[in-house]
C-alpha positions as semicolon CSV with decimal commas, in nm:
position;residue;x (nm);y (nm);z (nm)
1;M;-4,091;-0,023;0,254
2;S;-4,037;0,292;0,054
3;R;-4,289;0,476;0,274
4;L;-4,101;0,374;0,583
5;I;-3,779;0,487;0,434
6;R;-3,941;0,822;0,336
7;E;-4,072;0,872;0,683
8;L;-3,731;0,802;0,839
9;L;-3,546;1,026;0,609
10;S;-3,792;1,317;0,654
11;S;-3,806;1,272;1,036
12;K;-3,657;1,484;1,302
13;G;-3,593;1,769;1,068
14;F;-3,337;1,593;0,856
15;S;-3,515;1,639;0,515
16;L;-3,263;1,415;0,341
17;L;-3,512;1,364;0,064
18;E;-3,443;1,717;-0,062
19;T;-3,080;1,607;-0,119
20;F;-3,155;1,318;-0,352
21;I;-3,169;1,410;-0,730
22;F;-3,251;1,164;-1,010
23;Q;-3,123;1,152;-1,347
24;I;-3,305;1,375;-1,614
25;Q;-3,512;1,252;-1,905
26;T;-3,476;1,497;-2,194
27;V;-3,734;1,572;-2,456
28;R;-3,535;1,357;-2,710
29;E;-3,579;1,076;-2,456
30;K;-3,209;1,073;-2,391
31;T;-3,108;1,024;-2,033
32;F;-2,879;1,267;-1,878
33;D;-2,680;1,076;-1,610
34;L;-2,606;1,311;-1,322
35;T;-2,384;1,068;-1,144
36;V;-2,101;1,092;-1,406
37;S;-1,914;1,402;-1,522
38;S;-1,945;1,533;-1,883
39;Q;-1,586;1,439;-1,969
40;R;-1,628;1,071;-1,849
41;K;-1,950;1,044;-2,041
42;Q;-1,809;1,178;-2,373
43;T;-1,464;1,027;-2,383
44;S;-1,317;0,679;-2,400
45;E;-1,243;0,698;-2,023
46;Q;-1,365;0,387;-1,841
47;M;-1,695;0,441;-1,654
48;E;-1,797;0,089;-1,584
49;D;-1,623;0,087;-1,233
50;D;-1,697;0,432;-1,121
51;F;-2,021;0,410;-0,909
52;R;-1,908;0,667;-0,641
53;F;-2,209;0,884;-0,682
54;F;-2,473;0,621;-0,779
55;W;-2,661;0,599;-0,456
56;N;-2,912;0,336;-0,538
57;L;-2,655;0,103;-0,696
58;N;-2,773;-0,189;-0,481
59;L;-3,111;-0,193;-0,663
60;S;-2,933;-0,304;-0,976
61;F;-2,772;-0,609;-0,844
62;P;-3,085;-0,841;-0,848
63;L;-3,148;-0,755;-1,204
64;E;-2,795;-0,801;-1,326
65;R;-2,812;-1,158;-1,169
66;F;-3,087;-1,242;-1,412
67;G;-2,919;-1,090;-1,708
68;I;-3,146;-0,779;-1,718
69;D;-3,000;-0,440;-1,800
70;P;-3,066;-0,233;-1,490
71;N;-3,034;0,091;-1,692
72;D;-3,370;0,002;-1,858
73;W;-3,542;-0,014;-1,514
74;I;-3,359;0,189;-1,268
75;V;-3,333;0,573;-1,252
76;R;-2,985;0,671;-1,106
77;C;-2,997;0,855;-0,783
78;L;-2,757;1,135;-0,685
79;C;-2,709;1,285;-0,340
80;G;-2,596;1,644;-0,347
81;S;-2,698;1,952;-0,517
82;V;-2,808;2,048;-0,878
83;L;-2,842;2,402;-0,978
84;I;-2,936;2,540;-1,336
85;R;-2,953;2,891;-1,445
86;T;-3,028;3,053;-1,780
87;I;-2,852;3,348;-1,941
88;Y;-3,033;3,543;-2,218
89;L;-2,805;3,676;-2,499
90;G;-3,052;3,861;-2,707
91;H;-3,274;3,593;-2,877
92;R;-3,023;3,322;-2,771
93;T;-2,967;3,142;-2,449
94;A;-2,679;2,987;-2,250
95;K;-2,706;2,777;-1,957
96;I;-2,487;2,741;-1,638
97;M;-2,521;2,431;-1,428
98;L;-2,352;2,344;-1,095
99;I;-2,370;1,978;-0,995
100;S;-2,223;1,856;-0,657
101;R;-2,203;1,475;-0,618
102;L;-2,150;1,337;-0,275
103;S;-1,975;0,993;-0,267
104;F;-2,146;0,716;-0,073
105;E;-1,832;0,524;-0,012
106;H;-1,747;0,684;0,323
107;V;-2,058;0,884;0,398
108;G;-2,207;1,014;0,723
109;T;-2,261;1,300;0,938
110;R;-2,009;1,564;1,067
111;F;-1,878;1,412;1,391
112;N;-1,974;1,052;1,314
113;V;-1,756;1,012;1,003
114;R;-1,423;1,173;0,962
115;G;-1,106;1,123;0,774
116;I;-1,040;0,808;0,567
117;N;-1,148;0,455;0,563
118;D;-0,940;0,132;0,492
119;D;-1,037;0,142;0,138
120;G;-0,892;0,487;0,073
121;N;-1,220;0,677;0,066
122;V;-1,260;1,002;0,263
123;A;-1,556;1,139;0,446
124;N;-1,756;1,433;0,277
125;F;-1,598;1,371;-0,073
126;V;-1,782;1,590;-0,310
127;E;-1,710;1,625;-0,682
128;T;-1,847;1,964;-0,814
129;E;-1,875;2,019;-1,185
130;Q;-1,930;2,368;-1,331
131;I;-2,090;2,333;-1,676
132;V;-2,170;2,613;-1,939
133;T;-2,352;2,530;-2,244
134;F;-2,413;2,756;-2,551
135;D;-2,558;2,629;-2,883
136;K;-2,399;2,301;-2,944
137;Q;-2,094;2,373;-2,725
138;E;-2,035;2,253;-2,376
139;C;-1,769;2,356;-2,125
140;S;-1,711;2,151;-1,799
141;F;-1,477;2,215;-1,515
142;L;-1,425;1,968;-1,218
143;Q;-1,294;2,035;-0,856
144;I;-1,317;1,812;-0,557
145;R;-1,328;1,832;-0,179
146;G;-1,275;1,572;0,085
147;S;-1,175;1,517;0,462
148;I;-0,805;1,497;0,537
149;P;-0,694;1,151;0,417
150;L;-0,568;1,032;0,757
151;F;-0,726;0,815;1,030
152;W;-0,862;1,092;1,267
153;E;-1,178;1,184;1,462
154;Q;-1,338;1,431;1,705
155;P;-1,489;1,236;1,990
156;G;-1,702;1,331;2,279
157;I;-1,936;1,637;2,311
158;N;-1,816;1,888;2,048
159;V;-1,879;2,240;2,156
160;G;-1,672;2,534;2,050
161;A;-1,302;2,418;1,987
162;H;-1,309;2,044;1,906
163;T;-1,031;1,802;1,995
164;V;-0,872;1,622;1,710
165;K;-0,774;1,266;1,776
166;M;-0,542;1,090;1,529
167;K;-0,463;0,724;1,488
168;P;-0,094;0,617;1,419
169;L;0,047;0,768;1,116
170;E;0,195;0,437;1,002
171;L;-0,165;0,293;0,977
172;S;-0,287;0,605;0,776
173;L;-0,006;0,567;0,517
174;V;-0,165;0,239;0,377
175;A;-0,510;0,414;0,336
176;L;-0,364;0,745;0,197
177;E;-0,173;0,552;-0,079
178;K;-0,502;0,397;-0,195
179;H;-0,671;0,731;-0,174
180;F;-0,434;0,907;-0,419
181;I;-0,400;0,605;-0,653
182;Q;-0,784;0,639;-0,696
183;L;-0,773;1,001;-0,737
184;K;-0,499;0,995;-1,007
185;R;-0,680;0,698;-1,186
186;V;-0,991;0,914;-1,212
187;Y;-0,873;1,273;-1,236
188;G;-0,505;1,267;-1,340
189;K;-0,275;1,514;-1,174
190;I;-0,371;1,628;-0,830
191;L;-0,311;1,967;-0,653
192;V;-0,404;1,981;-0,284
193;V;-0,527;2,322;-0,139
194;N;-0,491;2,280;0,232
195;L;-0,692;2,532;0,440
196;L;-0,617;2,422;0,788
197;G;-0,520;2,677;1,050
198;S;-0,267;2,719;1,322
199;K;-0,491;2,600;1,616
200;K;-0,352;2,301;1,806
201;G;-0,567;2,035;1,665
202;E;-0,570;2,169;1,308
203;F;-0,209;2,239;1,297
204;A;-0,118;1,884;1,413
205;L;-0,357;1,735;1,149
206;S;-0,218;1,950;0,886
207;T;0,144;1,876;0,982
208;A;0,074;1,495;0,986
209;F;-0,097;1,511;0,645
210;Q;0,197;1,678;0,483
211;S;0,439;1,442;0,646
212;A;0,229;1,134;0,539
213;L;0,216;1,261;0,173
214;K;0,592;1,324;0,149
215;S;0,660;0,971;0,296
216;S;0,416;0,803;0,048
217;S;0,482;0,733;-0,322
218;H;0,272;1,033;-0,413
219;F;0,534;1,291;-0,314
220;D;0,480;1,433;-0,655
221;V;0,142;1,573;-0,532
222;K;0,183;1,944;-0,454
223;I;0,036;2,082;-0,135
224;V;-0,050;2,455;-0,124
225;S;-0,118;2,545;0,248
226;F;-0,307;2,850;0,317
227;D;-0,421;2,936;0,677
228;Y;-0,775;3,070;0,561
229;H;-0,881;3,227;0,890
230;A;-0,548;3,404;0,964
231;E;-0,508;3,527;0,606
232;V;-0,871;3,649;0,550
233;K;-0,878;3,806;0,904
234;Q;-0,605;4,045;0,778
235;S;-0,764;4,110;0,448
236;K;-0,982;3,936;0,213
237;E;-0,739;4,047;-0,064
238;N;-0,507;3,790;0,060
239;L;-0,723;3,535;-0,118
240;R;-0,568;3,671;-0,435
241;F;-0,229;3,528;-0,332
242;L;-0,383;3,182;-0,311
243;V;-0,532;3,213;-0,653
244;K;-0,189;3,309;-0,798
245;Q;-0,036;2,996;-0,630
246;I;-0,267;2,769;-0,807
247;S;-0,292;2,951;-1,136
248;S;-0,006;2,755;-1,308
249;F;-0,177;2,422;-1,219
250;F;-0,502;2,555;-1,333
251;D;-0,372;2,668;-1,670
252;E;-0,177;2,356;-1,741
253;N;-0,463;2,116;-1,679
254;D;-0,730;2,304;-1,877
255;F;-1,107;2,214;-1,880
256;F;-1,331;1,989;-2,088
257;Y;-1,475;2,143;-2,414
258;L;-1,719;1,969;-2,656
259;D;-1,838;2,118;-2,977
260;D;-2,112;1,960;-3,180
261;G;-2,026;1,624;-3,016
262;I;-1,649;1,649;-3,088
263;V;-1,419;1,651;-2,778
264;L;-1,173;1,942;-2,848
265;R;-1,021;1,992;-2,499
266;R;-0,989;1,776;-2,194
267;Q;-0,929;1,851;-1,824
268;H;-0,606;1,664;-1,714
269;G;-0,588;1,731;-1,347
270;V;-0,802;1,845;-1,045
271;I;-0,777;2,075;-0,759
272;R;-0,855;1,893;-0,425
273;T;-0,959;2,139;-0,159
274;N;-0,993;2,068;0,219
275;C;-1,038;2,238;0,551
276;L;-1,144;2,066;0,889
277;D;-1,505;2,006;0,784
278;N;-1,479;2,082;0,415
279;L;-1,768;2,319;0,450
280;D;-1,736;2,705;0,493
281;R;-1,365;2,766;0,407
282;T;-1,385;2,514;0,131
283;N;-1,694;2,687;-0,013
284;S;-1,521;3,012;-0,016
285;V;-1,213;2,890;-0,204
286;Q;-1,394;2,664;-0,444
287;T;-1,612;2,965;-0,540
288;L;-1,313;3,170;-0,619
289;I;-1,165;2,874;-0,831
290;G;-1,505;2,837;-1,003
291;I;-1,524;3,212;-1,095
292;R;-1,159;3,182;-1,229
293;A;-1,273;2,888;-1,440
294;L;-1,595;3,063;-1,549
295;F;-1,395;3,327;-1,732
296;N;-1,203;3,070;-1,935
297;Q;-1,523;2,886;-2,019
298;L;-1,711;3,188;-2,139
299;T;-1,410;3,309;-2,339
300;C;-1,385;2,962;-2,493
301;L;-1,752;2,972;-2,595
302;G;-1,734;3,315;-2,719
303;V;-2,017;3,439;-2,517
304;E;-1,877;3,776;-2,426
305;K;-1,917;3,913;-2,793
306;F;-2,305;3,883;-2,777
307;K;-2,360;4,126;-2,493
308;S;-2,171;4,384;-2,291
309;N;-2,078;4,311;-1,933
310;I;-2,201;3,945;-1,979
311;I;-1,904;3,817;-1,789
312;L;-1,954;4,028;-1,498
313;R;-2,335;3,930;-1,484
314;C;-2,229;3,560;-1,515
315;E;-1,994;3,598;-1,227
316;E;-2,262;3,744;-0,997
317;L;-2,494;3,456;-1,106
318;V;-2,235;3,195;-1,033
319;R;-2,139;3,339;-0,704
320;D;-2,503;3,291;-0,599
321;M;-2,502;2,944;-0,725
322;W;-2,195;2,847;-0,533
323;Q;-2,342;3,007;-0,216
324;K;-2,656;2,790;-0,260
325;N;-2,440;2,495;-0,350
326;G;-2,246;2,540;-0,027
327;D;-2,557;2,560;0,173
328;Q;-2,686;2,224;0,036
329;C;-2,343;2,040;0,095
330;S;-2,341;2,181;0,441
331;L;-2,685;2,083;0,514
332;I;-2,617;1,721;0,431
333;Y;-2,294;1,692;0,636
334;A;-2,366;1,942;0,926
335;G;-2,745;1,999;0,933
336;T;-2,735;2,368;0,856
337;G;-2,646;2,602;0,578
338;A;-2,284;2,716;0,532
339;L;-2,134;3,002;0,749
340;E;-2,043;3,268;0,502
341;G;-1,914;3,553;0,718
342;K;-2,149;3,817;0,575
343;S;-2,386;3,811;0,864
344;K;-2,258;3,754;1,210
345;L;-2,615;3,705;1,351
346;R;-2,700;3,446;1,092
347;D;-2,370;3,266;1,115
348;A;-2,412;3,256;1,505
349;S;-2,757;3,115;1,470
350;R;-2,631;2,844;1,232
351;S;-2,345;2,752;1,459
352;I;-2,588;2,705;1,752
353;V;-2,805;2,485;1,528
354;R;-2,513;2,286;1,429
355;T;-2,399;2,224;1,768
356;I;-2,742;2,091;1,874
357;Q;-2,772;1,878;1,553
358;N;-2,421;1,733;1,575
359;N;-2,427;1,635;1,941
360;L;-2,793;1,531;1,987
361;M;-2,944;1,432;1,641
362;D;-2,676;1,313;1,406
363;S;-2,667;0,950;1,544
364;S;-3,026;0,900;1,403
365;K;-2,934;1,069;1,087
366;Q;-2,635;0,832;1,053
367;E;-2,873;0,549;1,106
368;A;-3,079;0,682;0,807
369;F;-2,764;0,685;0,586
370;D;-2,669;0,326;0,688
371;L;-3,020;0,198;0,630
372;I;-3,021;0,331;0,271
373;L;-2,686;0,186;0,184
374;Y;-2,696;-0,147;0,370
375;G;-3,050;-0,197;0,454
376;H;-3,156;-0,509;0,699
377;L;-2,804;-0,650;0,681
378;L;-2,670;-0,390;0,922
379;A;-2,582;-0,540;1,262
380;D;-2,647;-0,895;1,139
381;F;-2,360;-1,132;1,221
382;N;-2,331;-1,242;0,869
383;F;-2,305;-0,881;0,760
384;V;-2,017;-0,839;1,004
385;K;-1,849;-1,149;0,866
386;I;-1,900;-1,055;0,508
387;S;-1,773;-0,701;0,552
388;Q;-1,446;-0,841;0,685
389;I;-1,380;-1,018;0,366
390;F;-1,561;-0,816;0,078
391;P;-1,593;-0,445;-0,003
392;S;-1,911;-0,283;0,117
393;S;-2,031;-0,243;-0,240
394;L;-2,063;-0,605;-0,288
395;L;-2,261;-0,692;0,036
396;K;-2,591;-0,722;-0,129
397;E;-2,468;-0,822;-0,485
398;C;-2,463;-1,196;-0,433
399;P;-2,689;-1,410;-0,226
400;N;-2,416;-1,677;-0,201
401;L;-2,213;-1,468;0,030
402;E;-2,385;-1,603;0,328
403;A;-2,322;-1,941;0,212
404;F;-1,958;-1,855;0,181
405;V;-1,948;-1,746;0,538
406;E;-2,090;-2,073;0,663
407;R;-1,826;-2,265;0,460
408;E;-1,540;-2,024;0,527
409;K;-1,309;-2,293;0,669
410;E;-1,317;-2,455;0,313
411;F;-1,204;-2,125;0,144
412;C;-0,975;-1,961;0,406
413;V;-0,605;-2,039;0,493
414;Q;-0,529;-2,012;0,841
415;I;-0,217;-1,819;0,960
416;P;-0,087;-1,831;1,328
417;L;-0,104;-1,509;1,516
418;K;0,083;-1,471;1,840
419;I;-0,076;-1,230;2,094
420;F;0,022;-1,130;2,447
421;C;-0,249;-0,989;2,692
422;G;-0,148;-0,845;3,026
423;T;-0,329;-0,639;3,287
424;W;-0,213;-0,463;3,594
425;N;-0,378;-0,240;3,848
426;V;-0,092;0,002;3,920
427;N;-0,247;0,187;4,207
428;G;-0,213;0,537;4,055
429;G;0,166;0,496;4,064
430;K;0,393;0,614;3,779
431;N;0,710;0,441;3,880
432;L;0,811;0,178;3,617
433;N;1,055;0,016;3,854
434;N;0,842;-0,018;4,157
435;V;0,826;-0,335;4,373
436;A;0,693;-0,563;4,099
437;F;1,039;-0,553;3,947
438;K;1,248;-0,555;4,236
439;G;1,568;-0,771;4,260
440;G;1,700;-0,687;3,912
441;N;1,397;-0,781;3,714
442;L;1,290;-0,573;3,423
443;L;0,948;-0,494;3,269
444;S;1,041;-0,728;2,989
445;S;1,017;-1,022;3,234
446;W;0,648;-0,961;3,258
447;I;0,590;-0,932;2,888
448;F;0,862;-1,171;2,770
449;P;0,895;-1,456;3,035
450;E;1,197;-1,628;2,890
451;N;1,192;-1,881;3,178
452;L;0,875;-2,015;3,037
453;F;0,889;-1,982;2,670
454;N;1,160;-1,969;2,388
455;K;1,212;-1,646;2,190
456;E;1,022;-1,763;1,891
457;A;0,708;-1,815;2,098
458;L;0,761;-1,466;2,264
459;N;0,800;-1,303;1,918
460;Y;0,448;-1,162;1,940
461;D;0,237;-1,013;1,663
462;L;0,005;-0,811;1,885
463;I;0,069;-0,704;2,243
464;A;-0,233;-0,561;2,449
465;I;-0,179;-0,414;2,787
466;G;-0,448;-0,296;3,018
467;F;-0,393;-0,077;3,325
468;E;-0,633;0,010;3,602
469;E;-0,589;0,298;3,839
470;I;-0,329;0,453;3,603
471;V;-0,409;0,773;3,789
472;D;-0,546;0,828;4,138
473;L;-0,921;0,809;4,137
474;N;-0,978;1,148;4,298
475;T;-1,214;1,438;4,214
476;N;-0,979;1,620;3,984
477;N;-0,907;1,316;3,770
478;L;-1,260;1,231;3,760
479;V;-1,325;1,557;3,606
480;K;-1,032;1,567;3,372
481;A;-0,777;1,288;3,407
482;S;-0,419;1,350;3,355
483;T;-0,250;1,159;3,068
484;T;0,108;1,199;3,197
485;N;0,120;0,837;3,343
486;Q;-0,033;0,711;3,031
487;R;0,251;0,847;2,826
488;I;0,510;0,731;3,070
489;W;0,372;0,380;3,058
490;R;0,326;0,378;2,677
491;D;0,678;0,500;2,606
492;G;0,821;0,264;2,873
493;L;0,653;-0,038;2,712
494;K;0,747;0,057;2,367
495;Q;1,107;0,099;2,455
496;T;1,103;-0,240;2,636
497;I;0,948;-0,413;2,332
498;E;1,211;-0,264;2,098
499;I;1,509;-0,353;2,332
500;W;1,385;-0,707;2,360
501;Q;1,337;-0,731;1,988
502;K;1,685;-0,586;1,908
503;N;1,857;-0,814;2,185
504;N;1,695;-1,123;2,035
505;F;1,687;-1,066;1,660
506;G;1,949;-0,800;1,589
507;S;1,924;-0,658;1,248
508;N;1,605;-0,861;1,182
509;A;1,426;-0,682;1,478
510;E;1,091;-0,534;1,384
511;N;0,945;-0,209;1,498
512;F;0,612;-0,214;1,680
513;V;0,347;0,056;1,634
514;V;0,118;0,177;1,886
515;L;-0,243;0,112;1,749
516;C;-0,430;0,232;2,047
517;C;-0,356;0,421;2,367
518;E;-0,690;0,500;2,523
519;Q;-0,755;0,619;2,872
520;L;-1,074;0,647;3,057
521;V;-0,998;0,814;3,393
522;G;-0,798;0,520;3,549
523;V;-0,853;0,254;3,286
524;C;-0,601;0,243;3,007
525;L;-0,576;0,020;2,705
526;I;-0,259;0,007;2,498
527;L;-0,232;-0,210;2,183
528;F;0,102;-0,264;1,991
529;A;0,128;-0,428;1,659
530;R;0,445;-0,525;1,464
531;S;0,487;-0,296;1,159
532;S;0,497;-0,581;0,911
533;L;0,129;-0,654;1,010
534;L;-0,012;-0,313;0,921
535;N;-0,102;-0,389;0,564
536;S;-0,334;-0,658;0,694
537;I;-0,510;-0,446;0,957
538;K;-0,828;-0,258;0,889
539;D;-1,150;-0,140;1,066
540;L;-0,956;-0,015;1,366
541;A;-1,212;0,133;1,620
542;I;-1,212;0,232;1,979
543;E;-1,502;0,272;2,225
544;E;-1,554;0,334;2,598
545;I;-1,825;0,339;2,846
546;K;-1,850;0,458;3,209
547;T;-1,995;0,244;3,463
548;G;-1,917;0,424;3,799
549;M;-2,200;0,567;3,997
550;G;-2,452;0,419;3,774
551;G;-2,273;0,513;3,450
552;T;-2,226;0,872;3,522
553;T;-1,849;0,875;3,617
554;G;-1,537;0,711;3,477
555;N;-1,378;0,588;3,797
556;K;-1,502;0,253;3,688
557;G;-1,566;0,160;3,321
558;S;-1,442;-0,030;3,019
559;I;-1,241;0,038;2,689
560;A;-1,251;-0,174;2,388
561;V;-1,067;-0,175;2,064
562;R;-1,143;-0,374;1,766
563;L;-0,967;-0,447;1,438
564;T;-0,974;-0,687;1,147
565;I;-0,655;-0,872;1,052
566;N;-0,694;-1,011;0,696
567;S;-1,048;-1,149;0,751
568;T;-1,051;-1,222;1,128
569;G;-1,221;-0,978;1,362
570;I;-1,048;-0,939;1,686
571;C;-1,156;-0,732;1,998
572;F;-0,970;-0,645;2,311
573;A;-1,165;-0,515;2,614
574;C;-1,030;-0,377;2,937
575;S;-1,251;-0,316;3,239
576;H;-1,245;-0,201;3,595
577;F;-1,562;-0,327;3,780
578;A;-1,711;-0,223;4,108
579;A;-1,525;-0,284;4,434
580;G;-1,642;-0,425;4,760
581;Q;-1,659;-0,773;4,906
582;N;-2,030;-0,812;4,872
583;E;-2,086;-0,609;4,543
584;I;-2,117;-0,922;4,330
585;A;-2,435;-0,803;4,173
586;T;-2,286;-0,465;4,096
587;R;-1,979;-0,616;3,926
588;N;-2,222;-0,848;3,720
589;A;-2,412;-0,545;3,613
590;D;-2,085;-0,366;3,503
591;F;-2,007;-0,666;3,289
592;H;-2,338;-0,679;3,118
593;S;-2,343;-0,293;3,073
594;A;-2,000;-0,323;2,900
595;L;-2,123;-0,620;2,682
596;K;-2,448;-0,431;2,576
597;R;-2,334;-0,081;2,548
598;L;-1,989;-0,119;2,381
599;K;-2,086;-0,063;2,009
600;F;-1,851;-0,010;1,728
601;P;-1,931;0,140;1,382
602;M;-2,163;-0,049;1,159
603;G;-2,348;-0,196;1,465
604;R;-2,072;-0,426;1,562
605;G;-2,089;-0,541;1,931
606;L;-1,834;-0,711;2,139
607;Q;-1,964;-1,060;2,064
608;D;-1,959;-0,993;1,679
609;H;-1,601;-1,092;1,661
610;D;-1,410;-1,411;1,588
611;V;-1,190;-1,364;1,903
612;V;-1,252;-1,144;2,212
613;F;-0,995;-1,084;2,474
614;W;-1,133;-0,940;2,787
615;L;-0,881;-0,832;3,059
616;G;-0,887;-0,609;3,358
617;D;-0,940;-0,566;3,730
618;F;-1,276;-0,726;3,766
619;N;-1,277;-0,693;4,140
620;Y;-1,437;-1,024;4,220
621;R;-1,310;-1,146;4,566
622;I;-1,232;-1,472;4,731
623;S;-1,501;-1,569;4,982
624;L;-1,261;-1,684;5,243
625;S;-1,094;-1,521;5,543
626;G;-0,755;-1,369;5,500
627;D;-0,594;-1,623;5,710
628;E;-0,745;-1,917;5,516
629;V;-0,626;-1,775;5,191
630;K;-0,267;-1,713;5,330
631;R;-0,248;-2,074;5,445
632;A;-0,356;-2,206;5,108
633;I;-0,104;-1,983;4,933
634;N;0,186;-2,113;5,155
635;L;0,078;-2,468;5,046
636;N;0,043;-2,373;4,671
637;N;-0,318;-2,502;4,690
638;F;-0,447;-2,269;4,439
639;E;-0,724;-2,519;4,336
640;Y;-0,882;-2,465;4,681
641;I;-0,866;-2,095;4,650
642;A;-1,036;-2,107;4,309
643;E;-1,335;-2,294;4,444
644;Y;-1,421;-1,979;4,636
645;D;-1,337;-1,738;4,358
646;Q;-1,643;-1,518;4,312
647;L;-1,565;-1,480;3,934
648;L;-1,542;-1,841;3,863
649;Q;-1,856;-1,904;4,078
650;Q;-2,066;-1,642;3,885
651;K;-1,921;-1,782;3,545
652;N;-2,022;-2,143;3,629
653;M;-2,376;-2,003;3,721
654;G;-2,398;-1,859;3,382
655;N;-2,413;-1,501;3,510
656;V;-2,107;-1,353;3,356
657;F;-1,839;-1,423;3,081
658;T;-2,059;-1,701;2,917
659;N;-1,858;-1,872;2,627
660;F;-1,539;-1,706;2,758
661;N;-1,238;-1,937;2,854
662;E;-0,983;-1,864;3,109
663;G;-0,645;-2,014;3,175
664;Q;-0,571;-2,227;3,471
665;L;-0,512;-2,012;3,791
666;N;-0,166;-2,129;3,885
667;F;-0,046;-1,815;4,057
668;P;-0,132;-1,648;4,412
669;P;-0,385;-1,364;4,448
670;T;-0,241;-1,041;4,354
671;Y;-0,448;-0,830;4,592
672;K;-0,372;-0,691;4,853
673;Y;-0,003;-0,625;4,929
674;D;0,157;-0,379;5,167
675;T;0,302;-0,076;4,958
676;F;0,646;-0,139;4,826
677;S;0,638;-0,500;4,949
678;D;0,537;-0,844;4,837
679;D;0,389;-0,924;5,176
680;Y;0,006;-0,935;5,193
681;D;-0,175;-0,662;5,383
682;T;-0,073;-0,648;5,746
683;S;-0,295;-0,353;5,826
684;D;-0,584;-0,381;6,075
685;K;-0,821;-0,309;5,771
686;C;-0,703;-0,642;5,615
687;R;-0,934;-0,768;5,333
688;Q;-0,941;-1,106;5,152
689;G;-0,729;-1,158;4,845
690;I;-0,860;-1,153;4,496
691;F;-0,754;-1,287;4,163
692;K;-0,667;-1,031;3,895
693;N;-0,718;-1,224;3,581
694;F;-0,896;-1,223;3,257
């Protein structure tokens, strides 16, 4: 097994093994644990629950179950960088160590893992410790980096400027609260150095971050915003202004100092630096902060009195160490060394390699990370169920977890959830008040049919709306679809929901949040959730696939969104299958393509959920002539029509939608009407009606 993992990690140019370092066994047979900082080792601060950098933690669980101390058998493994240099002071020596620890709690490659997860852990979270030792003295200074603590991503092919896509800010607030609670518990006071720029995506992300932090209970956390690219482009001397802004926090929170085993000083706060990737810009600023700390460390140790110019020599040495440290951190996350700005040719070469790595090879590298951390459980249905209930760190800890899943009904309390699902092929139109709502009817009569249900039954928790042909399926939209209609429908639906809530519940009306508004050319899926439900929602993920022209274009395709509410996994899928009276096999193929290819993080598929709602324009026809269909409609003989429904026929044959249930078809076919009329197609090119259902 170890050989297979080694081969996997070393394959395809990843060389991940070079990034794993094991704890050091000293001459005195004392173990130096690299996964924990000097201050946390030497003080009374609790270490028992801090395993963020203990990458082979899962190996200890089987030993603990049998009462065996895992520290006697397991060498702790760290992913990151360890650099050690010796300084000669006459016949005496001092040592400088730079340790970067990558957290495994939300780990992955550059474009596969971004932002924050539901537990408050951010991507590319690295704790870097700068240690200087001399005689029996030791000085340690910590700083951290991590992705912007919001739900955001950069989907698609990433070349040049990358599109930043954010999830609802209301959803991010819950995770952001957890993130800063954890940071304060471990490090004390926090100062955020935000290096995001003024580009469209970065500016929106930076603004959202600052707004979220001010809206949270952590408004005491100060943010220092510094547009690194713009400021350094003018002059590198502008970096001094940044150092001045953080000097007061730096001096107030000190560093850790140990003399002959006695703790004399402690670090009471930490600087959290971030840019978009937490690589090149962050490396540069953390180097400056490290140099600033080095002067205080050397002064505290009294090193400068042993040799002239020793501080200058140490600064040069530490700059080189930080450069190599930055390369190693960048190699893990982006696949190349850091871009330093010193050599345009080398930076250009690394940028090209990054682009190739990130778009073509990172998915395999991500699989290697997941295999190390989760092993064979990944993509197993029990794994999916367990991960909805327990933190990821416990997935291998107890063998009884699988038995727990099998007996979940004995341990779980069921809470009712009201969900509305609706789908509509809007024929590329953008008029909210078209023929479907003529005669004074409103959009609310579709979502809230008060003639059928009372207001309590209509007080939904989730509302999922799927549109097909939200734009005209022309060449221009196939290349780059307009999102204007999407925004019109989203805002119109949100306004309709809020008005209905206010009219029926007055001051007790609840706000609804747009959890998802995703468009694939003509297919659009919008998911609303009541705001009081947000604390129960986690693992929100969105995926899409194209099925038009053999999977090359998005004129036909599917969008799916999944989420976990408490411990129940729910998935919504919206599809537009192939048209044509005789294209039954193609529609079946579109269904199976969506079922197989729609994959969410951690190996989840559509069927790996407790409940799946599949809606859309499936384009299955009625195998009757138009005249026969119209006669049956006039007689309200929908059962007769349903006998010739291609979808029901294929479902009964076991070809599609196996194990899916559909409500009774008690409405007339919805295709095809004359434009701006509720009369069925009267043109010479009249086709049979079809059901538009789910």
